[in-house]
Coordinates of N, CA and C in Angstrom, one line a residue:
Chain A
D1 N 27.7 -0.3 24.3 CA 28.3 -1.3 23.4 C 29.0 -0.6 22.3
A2 N 30.4 -0.5 22.4 CA 31.2 0.3 21.5 C 31.2 -0.3 20.1
D3 N 30.7 -1.5 19.9 CA 30.7 -2.2 18.6 C 29.8 -1.6 17.6
V4 N 28.8 -0.8 18.1 CA 27.9 -0.1 17.1 C 28.0 1.4 17.4
T5 N 28.4 2.1 16.4 CA 28.7 3.6 16.6 C 27.8 4.4 15.7
Q6 N 27.4 5.6 16.1 CA 26.6 6.5 15.3 C 27.2 7.8 15.2
T7 N 27.2 8.5 14.1 CA 27.6 9.9 14.0 C 26.6 10.6 13.1
P8 N 26.3 11.9 13.5 CA 26.7 12.6 14.7 C 25.9 12.1 15.9
R9 N 26.2 12.5 17.1 CA 25.5 12.2 18.3 C 24.3 13.2 18.5
N10 N 24.6 14.4 18.1 CA 23.6 15.4 18.2 C 23.6 16.3 16.9
R11 N 22.4 16.7 16.4 CA 22.4 17.5 15.2 C 21.2 18.4 15.3
I12 N 21.4 19.7 15.1 CA 20.4 20.7 14.9 C 20.4 21.2 13.5
T13 N 19.3 21.2 12.8 CA 19.2 21.6 11.5 C 17.9 22.4 11.2
K14 N 17.8 22.9 10.0 CA 16.6 23.7 9.7 C 15.7 22.9 8.7
T15 N 14.5 23.3 8.7 CA 13.5 22.7 7.7 C 14.0 22.8 6.3
G16 N 13.9 21.7 5.6 CA 14.3 21.7 4.2 C 15.7 21.2 3.9
K17 N 16.5 21.1 5.0 CA 17.9 20.7 4.8 C 18.0 19.2 4.6
R18 N 19.1 18.8 3.9 CA 19.3 17.3 3.8 C 20.3 16.9 4.9
I19 N 19.9 15.8 5.5 CA 20.7 15.3 6.7 C 21.0 13.8 6.5
M20 N 22.3 13.5 6.8 CA 22.6 12.1 6.8 C 23.1 11.6 8.2
L21 N 22.6 10.5 8.7 CA 23.0 9.9 9.9 C 23.8 8.6 9.5
E22 N 24.9 8.4 10.2 CA 25.7 7.3 9.8 C 25.8 6.3 11.0
C23 N 25.9 5.0 10.6 CA 26.0 3.9 11.5 C 27.1 2.9 11.1
S24 N 28.0 2.6 12.0 CA 29.0 1.6 11.7 C 29.0 0.5 12.8
Q25 N 29.4 -0.7 12.4 CA 29.4 -1.8 13.4 C 30.6 -2.7 13.1
T26 N 31.1 -3.2 14.2 CA 32.2 -4.2 14.1 C 31.8 -5.5 14.6
K27 N 30.5 -5.8 14.8 CA 30.0 -7.0 15.3 C 30.0 -8.1 14.3
G28 N 30.1 -7.8 13.0 CA 30.0 -8.8 12.0 C 28.6 -9.3 11.6
H29 N 27.6 -8.5 12.1 CA 26.2 -8.9 11.8 C 25.8 -8.5 10.4
D30 N 25.0 -9.3 9.8 CA 24.5 -9.0 8.5 C 23.3 -8.0 8.6
R31 N 22.5 -8.1 9.6 CA 21.3 -7.4 9.7 C 21.5 -6.1 10.4
M32 N 21.0 -5.0 9.8 CA 21.1 -3.6 10.4 C 19.7 -2.9 10.3
Y33 N 19.5 -2.1 11.2 CA 18.2 -1.4 11.3 C 18.3 0.1 11.7
W34 N 17.3 0.8 11.3 CA 17.2 2.2 11.8 C 15.8 2.3 12.5
Y35 N 15.9 2.8 13.7 CA 14.6 3.1 14.5 C 14.5 4.6 14.9
R36 N 13.3 4.9 15.1 CA 13.1 6.3 15.6 C 12.4 6.1 17.0
Q37 N 12.8 6.9 18.0 CA 12.2 6.9 19.3 C 11.6 8.2 19.6
D38 N 10.3 8.2 19.9 CA 9.5 9.4 20.4 C 8.9 9.0 21.7
P39 N 8.8 10.0 22.6 CA 8.2 9.7 23.9 C 6.8 9.1 23.8
G40 N 6.6 8.0 24.5 CA 5.3 7.3 24.5 C 5.0 6.5 23.3
L41 N 5.9 6.5 22.3 CA 5.7 5.7 21.1 C 6.7 4.5 20.9
G42 N 7.6 4.4 21.8 CA 8.5 3.3 21.7 C 9.5 3.5 20.6
L43 N 9.9 2.3 20.1 CA 10.9 2.3 19.0 C 10.2 1.9 17.7
R44 N 10.2 2.7 16.7 CA 9.5 2.4 15.5 C 10.5 2.2 14.3
L45 N 10.3 1.2 13.6 CA 11.2 0.8 12.5 C 11.1 1.7 11.3
I46 N 12.2 2.2 10.8 CA 12.2 3.1 9.6 C 12.6 2.2 8.4
Y47 N 13.8 1.6 8.5 CA 14.3 0.7 7.4 C 15.1 -0.4 8.0
Y48 N 15.2 -1.5 7.3 CA 16.1 -2.5 7.7 C 16.7 -3.2 6.5
S49 N 17.9 -3.8 6.8 CA 18.7 -4.4 5.7 C 19.3 -5.7 6.2
F50 N 19.1 -6.8 5.4 CA 19.6 -8.1 5.8 C 21.0 -8.4 5.1
D51 N 21.3 -7.6 4.1 CA 22.7 -7.7 3.6 C 22.8 -6.5 2.6
V52 N 24.0 -6.3 2.0 CA 24.3 -5.1 1.2 C 23.3 -4.9 0.1
K53 N 22.8 -6.0 -0.4 CA 21.8 -5.9 -1.6 C 20.4 -5.9 -1.2
D54 N 20.1 -5.9 0.1 CA 18.7 -6.1 0.6 C 18.3 -4.9 1.5
I55 N 17.4 -4.1 1.0 CA 16.9 -2.9 1.7 C 15.4 -3.0 1.8
N56 N 14.8 -2.8 3.0 CA 13.4 -3.0 3.2 C 12.8 -1.8 4.0
K57 N 11.6 -1.4 3.6 CA 10.9 -0.3 4.3 C 10.3 -0.9 5.6
G58 N 10.4 -0.1 6.7 CA 9.7 -0.4 7.9 C 8.4 0.3 8.0
E59 N 7.9 0.5 9.2 CA 6.5 1.0 9.3 C 6.4 2.5 9.1
I60 N 7.6 3.3 9.2 CA 7.5 4.7 9.0 C 8.6 5.2 8.1
S61 N 8.7 4.7 6.9 CA 9.8 5.0 6.0 C 9.6 6.3 5.2
D62 N 8.4 6.9 5.1 CA 8.1 8.1 4.4 C 9.0 9.2 4.9
G63 N 9.7 9.9 3.9 CA 10.5 11.0 4.2 C 11.9 10.6 4.5
Y64 N 12.2 9.3 4.5 CA 13.6 8.8 4.8 C 14.1 7.9 3.7
S65 N 15.4 7.8 3.5 CA 16.0 6.9 2.6 C 17.2 6.3 3.3
V66 N 17.7 5.2 2.8 CA 18.9 4.6 3.4 C 19.9 4.1 2.3
S67 N 21.1 3.8 2.8 CA 22.1 3.3 1.9 C 22.9 2.3 2.7
R68 N 23.1 1.1 2.2 CA 24.0 0.1 2.9 C 25.3 0.0 2.0
Q69 N 26.3 0.8 2.5 CA 27.5 0.9 1.7 C 28.4 -0.3 1.8
A70 N 28.3 -1.0 2.9 CA 29.1 -2.2 3.2 C 28.4 -3.0 4.3
Q71 N 28.9 -4.2 4.5 CA 28.2 -5.0 5.6 C 28.2 -4.2 6.9
A72 N 29.3 -3.4 7.1 CA 29.4 -2.7 8.4 C 28.8 -1.3 8.5
K73 N 28.3 -0.8 7.4 CA 27.8 0.6 7.3 C 26.4 0.7 6.8
F74 N 25.6 1.5 7.5 CA 24.2 1.7 7.1 C 23.8 3.1 7.4
S75 N 23.5 3.9 6.4 CA 23.3 5.3 6.6 C 21.8 5.7 6.4
L76 N 21.3 6.6 7.1 CA 19.9 7.1 7.0 C 20.0 8.5 6.6
S77 N 19.1 8.8 5.6 CA 19.1 10.2 5.1 C 17.7 10.8 5.2
L78 N 17.6 12.1 5.5 CA 16.4 12.8 5.4 C 16.6 13.8 4.3
E79 N 15.9 13.6 3.2 CA 16.2 14.4 2.0 C 15.8 15.9 2.2
S80 N 14.7 16.1 2.9 CA 14.3 17.5 3.2 C 13.6 17.5 4.6
A81 N 14.4 17.8 5.6 CA 14.0 17.6 6.9 C 12.8 18.5 7.3
I82 N 11.9 18.0 8.1 CA 10.8 18.7 8.6 C 10.7 18.6 10.1
P83 N 10.1 19.6 10.8 CA 10.1 19.6 12.3 C 9.6 18.3 12.9
N84 N 8.6 17.6 12.3 CA 8.1 16.4 13.0 C 9.0 15.2 12.9
Q85 N 10.2 15.4 12.2 CA 11.2 14.4 12.2 C 12.2 14.6 13.4
T86 N 11.9 15.6 14.2 CA 12.7 15.7 15.4 C 12.5 14.5 16.3
A87 N 13.6 13.8 16.7 CA 13.4 12.6 17.4 C 14.8 12.1 17.8
L88 N 14.8 11.0 18.5 CA 16.1 10.3 18.8 C 16.1 9.1 17.9
Y89 N 17.2 8.9 17.1 CA 17.4 7.9 16.1 C 18.4 6.9 16.6
F90 N 18.0 5.6 16.5 CA 18.9 4.5 16.9 C 19.2 3.6 15.7
C91 N 20.4 3.3 15.5 CA 20.8 2.2 14.6 C 21.0 0.9 15.5
A92 N 20.7 -0.2 14.9 CA 20.9 -1.5 15.6 C 21.3 -2.6 14.6
T93 N 22.0 -3.6 15.2 CA 22.4 -4.7 14.4 C 21.9 -6.0 15.1
S94 N 21.8 -7.1 14.4 CA 21.4 -8.3 15.0 C 21.9 -9.5 14.2
P95 N 22.2 -10.6 14.9 CA 22.5 -11.8 14.3 C 21.1 -12.5 14.0
R96 N 21.1 -13.7 13.5 CA 19.8 -14.3 13.2 C 19.0 -14.7 14.4
T97 N 19.7 -14.6 15.6 CA 18.9 -14.9 16.9 C 18.0 -13.7 17.2
D98 N 18.0 -12.6 16.5 CA 17.1 -11.5 16.7 C 17.4 -10.6 17.8
T99 N 18.3 -10.8 18.7 CA 18.6 -9.9 19.7 C 19.2 -8.6 19.0
Q100 N 18.7 -7.5 19.4 CA 19.1 -6.2 18.8 C 20.2 -5.6 19.6
Y101 N 21.3 -5.1 19.0 CA 22.4 -4.4 19.6 C 22.3 -3.0 19.1
F102 N 22.0 -2.0 20.0 CA 21.8 -0.7 19.6 C 23.1 0.2 19.6
G103 N 23.1 1.2 18.7 CA 24.1 2.2 18.8 C 23.7 3.2 19.9
P104 N 24.6 4.2 20.1 CA 24.3 5.2 21.2 C 23.2 6.2 20.9
G105 N 22.7 6.3 19.7 CA 21.7 7.2 19.3 C 22.2 8.5 18.8
T106 N 21.3 9.1 18.0 CA 21.5 10.5 17.4 C 20.3 11.3 17.7
R107 N 20.5 12.4 18.5 CA 19.4 13.3 18.8 C 19.3 14.3 17.7
L108 N 18.3 14.3 16.9 CA 18.1 15.2 15.8 C 17.0 16.2 16.1
T109 N 17.3 17.5 15.9 CA 16.3 18.6 16.1 C 16.2 19.3 14.8
V110 N 15.0 19.4 14.3 CA 14.7 20.1 13.0 C 13.9 21.4 13.4
L111 N 14.5 22.5 13.1 CA 13.8 23.8 13.5 C 13.0 24.3 12.3
Chain B
G10 N -1.9 -5.0 11.1 CA -0.5 -5.4 11.2 C -0.1 -5.9 12.5
E11 N 1.1 -6.3 12.7 CA 1.6 -6.8 14.0 C 1.6 -5.6 15.0
N12 N 1.3 -6.0 16.3 CA 1.3 -5.0 17.3 C 1.7 -5.6 18.6
V13 N 2.3 -4.8 19.4 CA 2.7 -5.2 20.8 C 2.2 -4.1 21.7
E14 N 1.3 -4.4 22.6 CA 0.8 -3.5 23.6 C 1.5 -3.7 24.9
Q15 N 1.8 -2.6 25.6 CA 2.6 -2.7 26.9 C 1.9 -1.8 27.9
H16 N 1.8 -2.4 29.1 CA 1.2 -1.7 30.3 C 1.9 -2.0 31.6
P17 N 2.0 -1.1 32.5 CA 1.5 0.3 32.4 C 2.5 1.2 31.6
S18 N 2.2 2.4 31.3 CA 3.2 3.3 30.7 C 4.1 3.9 31.7
T19 N 3.7 4.0 33.0 CA 4.5 4.5 34.0 C 4.2 3.7 35.3
L20 N 5.3 3.4 36.0 CA 5.1 2.5 37.2 C 6.1 3.1 38.3
S21 N 5.5 3.3 39.5 CA 6.3 3.8 40.6 C 6.2 2.9 41.7
V22 N 7.3 2.4 42.2 CA 7.4 1.4 43.3 C 8.4 1.9 44.4
Q23 N 8.2 1.4 45.6 CA 9.1 1.7 46.7 C 10.3 0.7 46.6
E24 N 11.4 1.1 46.9 CA 12.6 0.2 46.9 C 12.3 -1.0 47.7
G25 N 12.6 -2.2 47.1 CA 12.4 -3.4 47.8 C 11.1 -4.1 47.4
D26 N 10.2 -3.4 46.8 CA 9.0 -3.9 46.3 C 9.2 -4.6 45.0
S27 N 8.2 -5.3 44.5 CA 8.3 -5.9 43.2 C 7.6 -5.1 42.1
A28 N 8.0 -5.2 40.9 CA 7.4 -4.5 39.8 C 7.1 -5.5 38.7
V29 N 5.9 -5.3 38.0 CA 5.5 -6.2 37.0 C 5.0 -5.4 35.8
I30 N 5.5 -5.7 34.6 CA 5.2 -5.0 33.4 C 4.6 -6.1 32.4
K31 N 3.5 -5.8 31.8 CA 2.8 -6.8 31.0 C 2.7 -6.3 29.5
C32 N 2.9 -7.3 28.6 CA 2.8 -7.1 27.2 C 1.9 -8.1 26.5
T33 N 1.2 -7.7 25.5 CA 0.3 -8.5 24.7 C 0.8 -8.4 23.2
Y34 N 0.9 -9.5 22.5 CA 1.3 -9.4 21.1 C 0.1 -9.9 20.2
S35 N 0.2 -9.6 18.9 CA -0.9 -9.9 18.0 C -0.6 -11.0 17.1
D36 N 0.7 -11.2 16.7 CA 1.1 -12.2 15.7 C 1.4 -13.5 16.4
S37 N 0.5 -14.5 16.2 CA 0.6 -15.8 16.8 C 1.8 -16.5 16.4
A38 N 2.5 -16.1 15.3 CA 3.7 -16.8 14.8 C 4.9 -16.3 15.6
S39 N 4.8 -15.3 16.4 CA 6.0 -14.8 17.2 C 6.5 -15.9 18.1
N40 N 7.8 -16.0 18.2 CA 8.4 -17.0 19.0 C 9.6 -16.6 19.8
Y41 N 9.9 -15.3 19.8 CA 11.0 -14.7 20.5 C 10.6 -13.4 21.1
F42 N 10.8 -13.3 22.5 CA 10.3 -12.2 23.3 C 11.4 -11.6 24.2
P43 N 12.0 -10.6 23.7 CA 13.1 -10.0 24.5 C 12.6 -8.8 25.3
W44 N 13.3 -8.4 26.3 CA 13.0 -7.2 27.1 C 14.3 -6.4 27.1
Y45 N 14.1 -5.1 26.9 CA 15.3 -4.2 26.8 C 15.1 -3.1 27.9
K46 N 16.2 -2.7 28.5 CA 16.2 -1.6 29.5 C 17.0 -0.5 28.9
Q47 N 16.4 0.7 29.1 CA 17.0 1.9 28.6 C 17.1 2.9 29.7
E48 N 18.3 3.1 30.2 CA 18.6 4.1 31.2 C 18.6 5.5 30.6
L49 N 18.4 6.5 31.4 CA 18.3 7.9 30.9 C 19.5 8.2 30.1
G50 N 19.3 8.7 28.9 CA 20.4 9.1 28.0 C 21.2 8.0 27.4
K51 N 20.8 6.7 27.6 CA 21.6 5.6 27.1 C 20.8 4.8 26.0
R52 N 21.5 3.9 25.5 CA 20.8 3.0 24.5 C 20.1 1.9 25.1
P53 N 19.0 1.4 24.5 CA 18.4 0.2 25.0 C 19.3 -1.0 25.0
Q54 N 19.3 -1.8 26.0 CA 20.1 -3.0 26.1 C 19.3 -4.2 26.6
L55 N 19.5 -5.4 26.0 CA 18.8 -6.6 26.4 C 19.1 -7.0 27.8
I56 N 18.0 -7.3 28.6 CA 18.2 -7.7 29.9 C 17.8 -9.2 30.1
I57 N 16.8 -9.6 29.3 CA 16.4 -11.0 29.4 C 15.5 -11.3 28.2
D58 N 15.5 -12.5 27.8 CA 14.6 -12.9 26.7 C 14.0 -14.3 26.9
I59 N 13.0 -14.6 26.2 CA 12.4 -15.9 26.3 C 11.9 -16.4 24.9
R60 N 12.0 -17.7 24.7 CA 11.5 -18.3 23.4 C 10.3 -19.0 23.7
S61 N 9.5 -19.3 22.6 CA 8.2 -19.8 22.8 C 8.1 -21.2 23.4
N62 N 9.2 -21.9 23.4 CA 9.2 -23.3 23.9 C 9.4 -23.3 25.4
V63 N 9.4 -22.1 26.0 CA 9.7 -22.0 27.5 C 8.6 -21.2 28.1
G64 N 8.1 -21.5 29.3 CA 7.0 -20.7 29.9 C 7.6 -19.7 30.8
E65 N 8.8 -19.9 31.4 CA 9.3 -19.0 32.3 C 10.8 -19.0 32.3
K66 N 11.5 -17.9 32.5 CA 12.9 -17.8 32.6 C 13.3 -16.8 33.7
K67 N 14.3 -17.1 34.4 CA 14.7 -16.3 35.5 C 16.2 -16.0 35.5
D68 N 16.6 -14.8 35.9 CA 18.0 -14.4 36.0 C 18.1 -13.4 37.1
Q69 N 18.5 -14.0 38.3 CA 18.7 -13.3 39.5 C 17.3 -12.6 39.9
R70 N 17.3 -11.3 39.9 CA 16.1 -10.6 40.4 C 15.0 -10.4 39.3
I71 N 15.3 -10.7 38.1 CA 14.3 -10.5 37.0 C 13.9 -11.9 36.4
A72 N 12.6 -11.9 36.0 CA 12.1 -13.1 35.4 C 11.1 -12.7 34.4
V73 N 10.9 -13.6 33.4 CA 9.9 -13.3 32.4 C 9.0 -14.6 32.3
T74 N 7.7 -14.4 32.1 CA 6.8 -15.4 31.9 C 6.1 -15.2 30.6
L75 N 5.7 -16.3 30.0 CA 5.1 -16.3 28.6 C 3.8 -17.2 28.6
N76 N 2.7 -16.7 28.2 CA 1.5 -17.4 28.0 C 1.1 -17.4 26.5
K77 N 1.5 -18.4 25.7 CA 1.3 -18.4 24.3 C -0.2 -18.5 23.9
T78 N -0.9 -19.1 24.7 CA -2.4 -19.2 24.4 C -3.0 -17.9 24.4
A79 N -2.7 -17.1 25.5 CA -3.3 -15.8 25.6 C -2.5 -14.7 24.9
K80 N -1.4 -15.1 24.4 CA -0.5 -14.2 23.6 C -0.1 -13.0 24.5
H81 N 0.4 -13.3 25.8 CA 1.0 -12.2 26.6 C 2.1 -12.7 27.4
F82 N 3.0 -11.8 27.7 CA 4.2 -12.1 28.4 C 4.5 -10.9 29.4
S83 N 5.2 -11.3 30.5 CA 5.4 -10.3 31.5 C 6.8 -10.3 32.1
L84 N 7.2 -9.1 32.5 CA 8.5 -9.0 33.2 C 8.3 -8.7 34.6
H85 N 9.0 -9.5 35.5 CA 8.9 -9.4 36.9 C 10.3 -9.0 37.5
I86 N 10.3 -7.9 38.2 CA 11.5 -7.5 38.9 C 11.2 -7.6 40.4
T87 N 12.0 -8.4 41.1 CA 11.8 -8.5 42.6 C 12.9 -7.6 43.3
E88 N 12.6 -7.3 44.6 CA 13.5 -6.5 45.4 C 14.1 -5.3 44.6
T89 N 13.2 -4.5 44.1 CA 13.7 -3.4 43.2 C 14.7 -2.5 44.0
Q90 N 15.6 -1.9 43.2 CA 16.6 -1.0 43.7 C 16.6 0.3 42.8
P91 N 17.1 1.4 43.4 CA 17.0 2.6 42.6 C 17.6 2.5 41.2
E92 N 18.7 1.7 41.0 CA 19.3 1.5 39.7 C 18.4 0.8 38.7
D93 N 17.3 0.2 39.2 CA 16.3 -0.4 38.3 C 15.5 0.7 37.6
S94 N 15.6 1.9 38.0 CA 14.8 3.0 37.4 C 15.3 3.2 36.0
A95 N 14.3 3.1 35.0 CA 14.7 3.1 33.6 C 13.4 3.0 32.8
V96 N 13.5 3.0 31.5 CA 12.4 2.7 30.6 C 12.6 1.2 30.1
Y97 N 11.6 0.4 30.2 CA 11.7 -1.0 29.8 C 10.8 -1.2 28.6
F98 N 11.3 -1.9 27.6 CA 10.6 -2.2 26.4 C 10.5 -3.7 26.2
C99 N 9.2 -4.1 25.9 CA 9.1 -5.5 25.5 C 9.1 -5.5 24.0
A100 N 9.3 -6.7 23.4 CA 9.3 -6.8 22.0 C 8.9 -8.3 21.6
A101 N 8.5 -8.4 20.3 CA 8.2 -9.7 19.8 C 8.7 -9.9 18.4
S102 N 9.1 -11.1 18.1 CA 9.6 -11.3 16.7 C 9.5 -12.8 16.4
I103 N 9.7 -13.1 15.1 CA 9.9 -14.5 14.7 C 11.4 -14.7 14.4
I104 N 11.9 -15.7 15.1 CA 13.4 -15.9 15.0 C 13.7 -16.1 13.5
G105 N 14.7 -15.4 13.0 CA 15.1 -15.5 11.6 C 14.2 -14.7 10.7
G106 N 13.1 -14.1 11.2 CA 12.2 -13.4 10.4 C 12.6 -12.0 10.1
F107 N 11.7 -11.1 9.7 CA 12.0 -9.9 9.2 C 12.3 -8.7 10.2
K108 N 11.5 -8.7 11.2 CA 11.6 -7.5 12.1 C 11.1 -7.8 13.5
T109 N 11.5 -6.9 14.4 CA 11.1 -6.9 15.8 C 10.1 -5.8 16.0
I110 N 9.0 -6.1 16.7 CA 8.0 -5.1 17.0 C 8.1 -4.8 18.5
F111 N 8.3 -3.5 18.8 CA 8.5 -3.1 20.2 C 7.2 -2.5 20.8
G112 N 7.0 -2.7 22.1 CA 6.0 -2.1 22.8 C 6.4 -0.6 23.0
A113 N 5.4 0.2 23.6 CA 5.6 1.6 23.7 C 6.5 2.0 24.9
G114 N 6.8 1.0 25.7 CA 7.7 1.3 26.9 C 7.0 1.6 28.2
T115 N 7.7 1.2 29.3 CA 7.2 1.5 30.6 C 8.3 2.2 31.4
R116 N 8.0 3.4 31.9 CA 8.9 4.1 32.7 C 8.8 3.7 34.1
L117 N 9.8 3.1 34.7 CA 9.8 2.6 36.1 C 10.6 3.5 36.9
F118 N 9.9 4.0 38.0 CA 10.6 4.8 39.0 C 10.7 3.9 40.3
V119 N 11.9 3.8 40.9 CA 12.0 3.1 42.1 C 12.5 4.1 43.2
K120 N 11.6 4.3 44.2 CA 11.8 5.4 45.2 C 12.6 4.8 46.3
A121 N 13.7 5.5 46.7 CA 14.5 5.0 47.8 C 13.9 5.3 49.1

């Protein structure tokens, strides 16, 4: 689904570095989400935003922060990356019907 | 807190056989139950969903059933094909609510 894009697609970094993952969408949805995927743990919610002025923590927000720069842009930051943040990160958008439209994912490795 | 349990974690079937994946949710207020398919290296994509006012929904070879009393729902794939091999996630949410809770996923292998 090219309407939701993520950059970078792959990133290798070192412990202690600051990392930003970016998400953009052209679907016109107000709701945006950041998920983390680990093997056997499914998709876990990090942060979600229902509009530019609304930011909410998900179930695993510790160590992460977000910024909703515009309706179409939602960024995830790791202020000081640690190895257990190595994972596949997905951005998603949804209309009020709750169907989630995912971006292609960012594979992050923290050494 | 809210929880969605999904079983089995891995399922292997012969091509042409049926596959069933089951999920149980904890929040009785949930009224929207989507299923997502994630092929290797790809993003999860919606394949079918059901709302709480319906007990069953079918789309070609896939169907979903919902038992609100027991708080569980299932995905049924008939006449499986190798291209059905993927990870399948169930999820539960409240329409218009705050968030979607995902199950841990089922890795389905369809052997040719």
